[in-house]
Coordinates of N, CA, C and O in Angstrom, one line a residue:
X1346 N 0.9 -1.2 0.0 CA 0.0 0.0 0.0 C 0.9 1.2 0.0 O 1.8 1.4 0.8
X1347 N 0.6 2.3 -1.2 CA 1.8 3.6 -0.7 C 1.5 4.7 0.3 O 0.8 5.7 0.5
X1348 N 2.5 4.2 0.9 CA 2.7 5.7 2.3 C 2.8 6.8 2.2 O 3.6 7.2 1.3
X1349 N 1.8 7.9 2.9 CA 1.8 8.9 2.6 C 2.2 9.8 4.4 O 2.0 9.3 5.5
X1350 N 2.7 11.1 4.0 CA 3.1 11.7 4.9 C 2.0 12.9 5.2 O 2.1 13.7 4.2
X1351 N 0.7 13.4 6.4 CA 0.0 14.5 6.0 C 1.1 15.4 6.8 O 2.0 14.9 7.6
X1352 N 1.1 16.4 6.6 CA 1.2 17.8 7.2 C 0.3 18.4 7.4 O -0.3 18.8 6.4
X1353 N -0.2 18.8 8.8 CA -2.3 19.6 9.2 C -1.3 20.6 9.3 O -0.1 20.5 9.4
X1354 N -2.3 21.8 9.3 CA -2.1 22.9 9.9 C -3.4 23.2 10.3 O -4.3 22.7 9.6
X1355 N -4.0 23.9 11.7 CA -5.3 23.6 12.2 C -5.6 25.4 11.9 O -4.9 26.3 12.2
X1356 N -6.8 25.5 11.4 CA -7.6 27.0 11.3 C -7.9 27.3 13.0 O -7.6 26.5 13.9
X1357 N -8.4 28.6 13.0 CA -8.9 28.7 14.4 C -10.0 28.1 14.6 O -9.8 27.7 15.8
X1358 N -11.1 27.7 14.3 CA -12.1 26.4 14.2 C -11.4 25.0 14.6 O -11.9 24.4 15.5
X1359 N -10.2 24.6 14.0 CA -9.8 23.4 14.2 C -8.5 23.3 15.9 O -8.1 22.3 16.5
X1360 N -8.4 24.5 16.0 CA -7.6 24.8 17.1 C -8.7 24.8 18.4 O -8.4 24.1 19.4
X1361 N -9.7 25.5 18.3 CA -10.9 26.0 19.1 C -11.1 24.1 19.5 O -11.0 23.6 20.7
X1362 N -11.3 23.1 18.1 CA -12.1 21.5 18.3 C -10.4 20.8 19.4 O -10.6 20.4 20.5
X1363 N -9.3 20.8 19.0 CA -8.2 20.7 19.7 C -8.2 20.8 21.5 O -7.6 20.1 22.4
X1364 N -9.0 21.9 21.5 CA -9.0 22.3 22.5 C -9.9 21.8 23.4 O -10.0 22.1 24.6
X1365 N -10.6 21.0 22.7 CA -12.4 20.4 23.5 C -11.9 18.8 23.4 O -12.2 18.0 24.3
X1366 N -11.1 18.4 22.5 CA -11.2 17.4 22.4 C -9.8 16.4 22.6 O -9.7 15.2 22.4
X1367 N -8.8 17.3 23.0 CA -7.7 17.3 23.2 C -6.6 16.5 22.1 O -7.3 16.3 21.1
X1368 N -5.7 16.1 21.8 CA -4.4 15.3 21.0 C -4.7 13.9 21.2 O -4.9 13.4 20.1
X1369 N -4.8 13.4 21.9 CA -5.7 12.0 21.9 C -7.0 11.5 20.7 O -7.1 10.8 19.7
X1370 N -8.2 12.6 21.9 CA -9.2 12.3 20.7 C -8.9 12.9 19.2 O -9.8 12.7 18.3
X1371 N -8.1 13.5 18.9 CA -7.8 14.1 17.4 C -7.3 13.1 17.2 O -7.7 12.9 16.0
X1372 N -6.3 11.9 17.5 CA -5.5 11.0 17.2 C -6.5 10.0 17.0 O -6.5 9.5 15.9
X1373 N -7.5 9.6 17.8 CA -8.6 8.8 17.4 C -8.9 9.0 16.1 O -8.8 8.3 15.1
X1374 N -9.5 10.4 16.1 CA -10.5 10.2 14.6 C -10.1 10.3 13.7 O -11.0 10.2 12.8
X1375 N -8.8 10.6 13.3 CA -7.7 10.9 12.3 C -7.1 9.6 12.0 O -6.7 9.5 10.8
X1376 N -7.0 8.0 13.1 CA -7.2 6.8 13.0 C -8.3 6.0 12.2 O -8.3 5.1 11.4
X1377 N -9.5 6.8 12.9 CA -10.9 6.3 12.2 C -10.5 7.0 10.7 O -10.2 6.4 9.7
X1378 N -10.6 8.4 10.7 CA -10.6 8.5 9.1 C -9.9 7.5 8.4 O -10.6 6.9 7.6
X1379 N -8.5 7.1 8.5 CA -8.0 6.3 7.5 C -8.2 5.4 7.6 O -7.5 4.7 6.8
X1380 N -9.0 4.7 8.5 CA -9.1 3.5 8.3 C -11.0 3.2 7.5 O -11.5 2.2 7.4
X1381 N -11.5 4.6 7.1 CA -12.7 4.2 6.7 C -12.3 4.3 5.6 O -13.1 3.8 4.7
X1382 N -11.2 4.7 5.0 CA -10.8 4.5 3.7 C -9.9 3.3 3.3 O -9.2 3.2 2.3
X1383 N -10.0 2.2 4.3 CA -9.3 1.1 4.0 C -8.1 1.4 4.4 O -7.3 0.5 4.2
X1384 N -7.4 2.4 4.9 CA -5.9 2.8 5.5 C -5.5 2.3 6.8 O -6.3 1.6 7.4
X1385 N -4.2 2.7 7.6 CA -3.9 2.3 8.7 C -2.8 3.5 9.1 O -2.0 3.9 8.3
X1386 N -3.0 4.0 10.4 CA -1.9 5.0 10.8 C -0.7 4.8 11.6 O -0.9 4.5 12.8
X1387 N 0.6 4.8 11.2 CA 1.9 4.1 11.1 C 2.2 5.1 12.9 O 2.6 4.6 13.9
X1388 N 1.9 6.9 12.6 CA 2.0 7.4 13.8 C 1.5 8.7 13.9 O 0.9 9.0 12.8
X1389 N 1.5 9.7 14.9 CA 0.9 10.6 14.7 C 1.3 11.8 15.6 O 0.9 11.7 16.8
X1390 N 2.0 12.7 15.2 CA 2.8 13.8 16.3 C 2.2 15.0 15.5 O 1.8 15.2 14.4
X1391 N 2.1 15.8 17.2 CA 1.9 17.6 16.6 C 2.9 18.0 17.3 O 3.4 17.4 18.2
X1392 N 3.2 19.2 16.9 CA 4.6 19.7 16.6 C 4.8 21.2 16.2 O 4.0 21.6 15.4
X1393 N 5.6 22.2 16.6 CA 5.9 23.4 16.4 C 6.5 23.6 15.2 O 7.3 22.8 14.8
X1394 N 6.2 24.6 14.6 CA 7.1 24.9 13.0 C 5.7 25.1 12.2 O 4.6 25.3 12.7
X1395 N 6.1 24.9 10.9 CA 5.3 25.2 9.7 C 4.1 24.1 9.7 O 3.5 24.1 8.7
X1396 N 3.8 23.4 10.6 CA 3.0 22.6 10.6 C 2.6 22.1 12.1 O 3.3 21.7 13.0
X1397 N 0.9 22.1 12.1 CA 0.6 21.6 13.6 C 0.3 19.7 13.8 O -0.3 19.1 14.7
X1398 N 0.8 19.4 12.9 CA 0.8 17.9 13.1 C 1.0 17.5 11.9 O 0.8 18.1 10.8
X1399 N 1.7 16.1 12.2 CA 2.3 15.2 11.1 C 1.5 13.8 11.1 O 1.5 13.3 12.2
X1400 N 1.1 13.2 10.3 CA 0.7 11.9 10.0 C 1.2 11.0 9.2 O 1.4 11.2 8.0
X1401 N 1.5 9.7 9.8 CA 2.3 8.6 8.6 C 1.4 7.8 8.8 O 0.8 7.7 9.9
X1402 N 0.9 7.1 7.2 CA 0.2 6.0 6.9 C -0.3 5.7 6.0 O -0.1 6.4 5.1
X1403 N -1.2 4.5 5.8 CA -0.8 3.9 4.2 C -1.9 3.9 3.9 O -2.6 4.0 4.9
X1404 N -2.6 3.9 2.8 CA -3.9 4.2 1.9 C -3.7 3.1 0.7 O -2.7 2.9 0.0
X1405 N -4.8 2.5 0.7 CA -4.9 1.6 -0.6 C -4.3 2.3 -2.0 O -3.5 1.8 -2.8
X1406 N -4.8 3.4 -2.2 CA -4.3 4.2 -3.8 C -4.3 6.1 -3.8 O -4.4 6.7 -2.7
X1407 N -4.2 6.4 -4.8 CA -4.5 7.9 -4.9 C -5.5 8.6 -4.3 O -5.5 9.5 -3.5
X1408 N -6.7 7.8 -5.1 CA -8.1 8.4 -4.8 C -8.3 8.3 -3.0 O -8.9 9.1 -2.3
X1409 N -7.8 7.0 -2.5 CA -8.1 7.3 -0.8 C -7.5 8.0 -0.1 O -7.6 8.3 1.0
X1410 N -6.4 8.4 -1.0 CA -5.7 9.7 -0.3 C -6.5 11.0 -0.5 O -6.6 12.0 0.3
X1411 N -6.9 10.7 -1.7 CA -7.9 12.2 -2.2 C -8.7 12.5 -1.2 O -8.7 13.5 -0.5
X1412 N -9.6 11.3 -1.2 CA -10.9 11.1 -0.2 C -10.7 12.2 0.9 O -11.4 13.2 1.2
X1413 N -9.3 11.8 1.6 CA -9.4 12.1 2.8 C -9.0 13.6 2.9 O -9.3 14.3 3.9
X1414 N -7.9 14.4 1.5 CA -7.6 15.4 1.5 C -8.8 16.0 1.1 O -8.8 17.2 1.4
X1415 N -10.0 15.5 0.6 CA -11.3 16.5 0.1 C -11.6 16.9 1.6 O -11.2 17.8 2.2
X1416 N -12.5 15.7 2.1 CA -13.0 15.8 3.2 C -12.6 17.0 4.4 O -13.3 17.9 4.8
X1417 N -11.0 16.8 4.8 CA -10.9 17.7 5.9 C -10.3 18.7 5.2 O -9.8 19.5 6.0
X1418 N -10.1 19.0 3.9 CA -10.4 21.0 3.6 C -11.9 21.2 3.4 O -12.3 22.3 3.7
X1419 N -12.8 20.3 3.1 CA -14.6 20.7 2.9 C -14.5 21.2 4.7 O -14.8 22.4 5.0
X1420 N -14.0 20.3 5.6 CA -14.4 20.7 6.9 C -14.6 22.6 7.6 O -15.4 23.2 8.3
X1421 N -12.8 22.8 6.7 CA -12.6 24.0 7.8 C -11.6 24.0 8.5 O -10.7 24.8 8.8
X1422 N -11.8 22.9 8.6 CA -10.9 22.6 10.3 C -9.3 22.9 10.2 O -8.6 23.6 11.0
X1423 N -8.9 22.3 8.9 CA -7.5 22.3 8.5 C -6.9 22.2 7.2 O -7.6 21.9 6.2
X1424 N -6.1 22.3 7.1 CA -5.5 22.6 5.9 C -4.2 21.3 5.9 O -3.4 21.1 6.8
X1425 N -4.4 20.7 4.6 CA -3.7 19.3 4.4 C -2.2 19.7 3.3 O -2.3 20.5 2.4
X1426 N -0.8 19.1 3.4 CA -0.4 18.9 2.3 C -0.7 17.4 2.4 O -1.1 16.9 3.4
X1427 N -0.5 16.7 1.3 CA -0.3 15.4 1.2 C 1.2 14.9 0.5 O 1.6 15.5 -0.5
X1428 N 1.7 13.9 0.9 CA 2.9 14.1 0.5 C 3.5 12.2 0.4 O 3.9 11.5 1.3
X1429 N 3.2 12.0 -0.9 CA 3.8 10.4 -1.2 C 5.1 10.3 -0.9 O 6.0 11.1 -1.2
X1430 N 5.3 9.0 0.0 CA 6.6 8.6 0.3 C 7.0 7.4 -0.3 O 6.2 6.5 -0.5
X1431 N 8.5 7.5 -0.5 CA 8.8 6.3 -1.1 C 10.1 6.0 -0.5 O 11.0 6.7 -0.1
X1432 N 10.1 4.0 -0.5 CA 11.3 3.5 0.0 C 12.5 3.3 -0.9 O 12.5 3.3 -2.2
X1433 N 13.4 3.1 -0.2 CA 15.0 3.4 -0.9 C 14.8 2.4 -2.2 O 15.1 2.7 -3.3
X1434 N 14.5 1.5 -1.9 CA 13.9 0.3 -3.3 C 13.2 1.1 -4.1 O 13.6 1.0 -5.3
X1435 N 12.5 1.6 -3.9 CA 11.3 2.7 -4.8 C 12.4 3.7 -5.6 O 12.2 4.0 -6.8
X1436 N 13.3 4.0 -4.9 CA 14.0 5.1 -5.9 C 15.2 4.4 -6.6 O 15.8 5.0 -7.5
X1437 N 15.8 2.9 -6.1 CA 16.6 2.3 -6.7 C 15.7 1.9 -8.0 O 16.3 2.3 -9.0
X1438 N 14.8 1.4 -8.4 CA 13.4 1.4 -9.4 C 13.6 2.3 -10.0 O 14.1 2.0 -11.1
X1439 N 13.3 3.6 -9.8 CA 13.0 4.9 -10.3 C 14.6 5.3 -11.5 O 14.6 5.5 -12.7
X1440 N 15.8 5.3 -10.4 CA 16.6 5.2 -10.9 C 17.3 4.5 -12.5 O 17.9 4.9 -13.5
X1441 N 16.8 3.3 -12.1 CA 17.1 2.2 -13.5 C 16.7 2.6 -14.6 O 17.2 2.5 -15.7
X1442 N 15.0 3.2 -14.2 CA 14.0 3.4 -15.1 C 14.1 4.2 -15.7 O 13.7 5.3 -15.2
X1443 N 14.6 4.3 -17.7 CA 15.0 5.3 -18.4 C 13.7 6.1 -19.0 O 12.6 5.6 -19.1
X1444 N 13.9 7.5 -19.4 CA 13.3 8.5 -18.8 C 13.8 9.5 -19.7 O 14.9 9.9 -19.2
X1445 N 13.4 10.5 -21.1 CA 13.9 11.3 -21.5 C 13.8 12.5 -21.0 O 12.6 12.9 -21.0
X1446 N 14.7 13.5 -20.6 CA 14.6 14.6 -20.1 C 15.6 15.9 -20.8 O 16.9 15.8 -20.7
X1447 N 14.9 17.0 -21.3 CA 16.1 17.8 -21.5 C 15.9 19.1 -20.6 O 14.9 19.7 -20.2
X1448 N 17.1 19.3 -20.5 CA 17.1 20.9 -19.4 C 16.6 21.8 -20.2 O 16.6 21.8 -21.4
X1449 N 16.1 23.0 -19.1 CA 15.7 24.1 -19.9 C 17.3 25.1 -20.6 O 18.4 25.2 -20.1
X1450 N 16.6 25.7 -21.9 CA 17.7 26.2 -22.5 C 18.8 25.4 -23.0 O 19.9 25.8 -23.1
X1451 N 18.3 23.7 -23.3 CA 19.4 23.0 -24.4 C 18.5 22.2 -25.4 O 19.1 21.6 -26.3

């Protein structure tokens, strides 16, 4: 299944629900979401910097990643990047795999 990395950032709406519902129950239902898309959550930290929380975990394909990035921007609540991850085998693959490419300006 391919691993995906979220990055939340929480609106004042989603900061205000944080606060009622504490880092636990947000860790619950951020579990339930991906797993109603057939997914499973690897881990889940919030964190200071350019982002209020990090999510690792695996989604059957694209579209269950979509699913879940539609959903919580429809909310409000927060704002998603999504971000595919790949293993060192994945780019040993990638690598082999010929690929025409010309730079700009040649």
């Amino acid at each position: 299944m391919p691993k995906y990395l979220w990055q939340v950032g929480y609106t004042h709406d989603g900061a205000q629900g944080l606060l009622i519902e504490g880092g636990s129950g947000r860790r619950d239902a951020i579990v339930q979401a991906v797993e109603s898309v057939g997914g499973t959550v690897e881990s889940c930290h919030f964190a200071f910097g350019g982002h209020d929380l990090y999510v690792i975990g695996e989604v059957p394909d694209e579209v269950a990643a979509a699913a879940l990035s539609i959903r919580t921007a429809a909310s409000g609540a927060a704002r998603t990047v999504t971000v595919a991850l790949l293993t060192p085998e994945q780019i040993d693959e990638a690598a082999k795999r010929p690929a025409t490419y010309r730079p700009p300006g040649s």
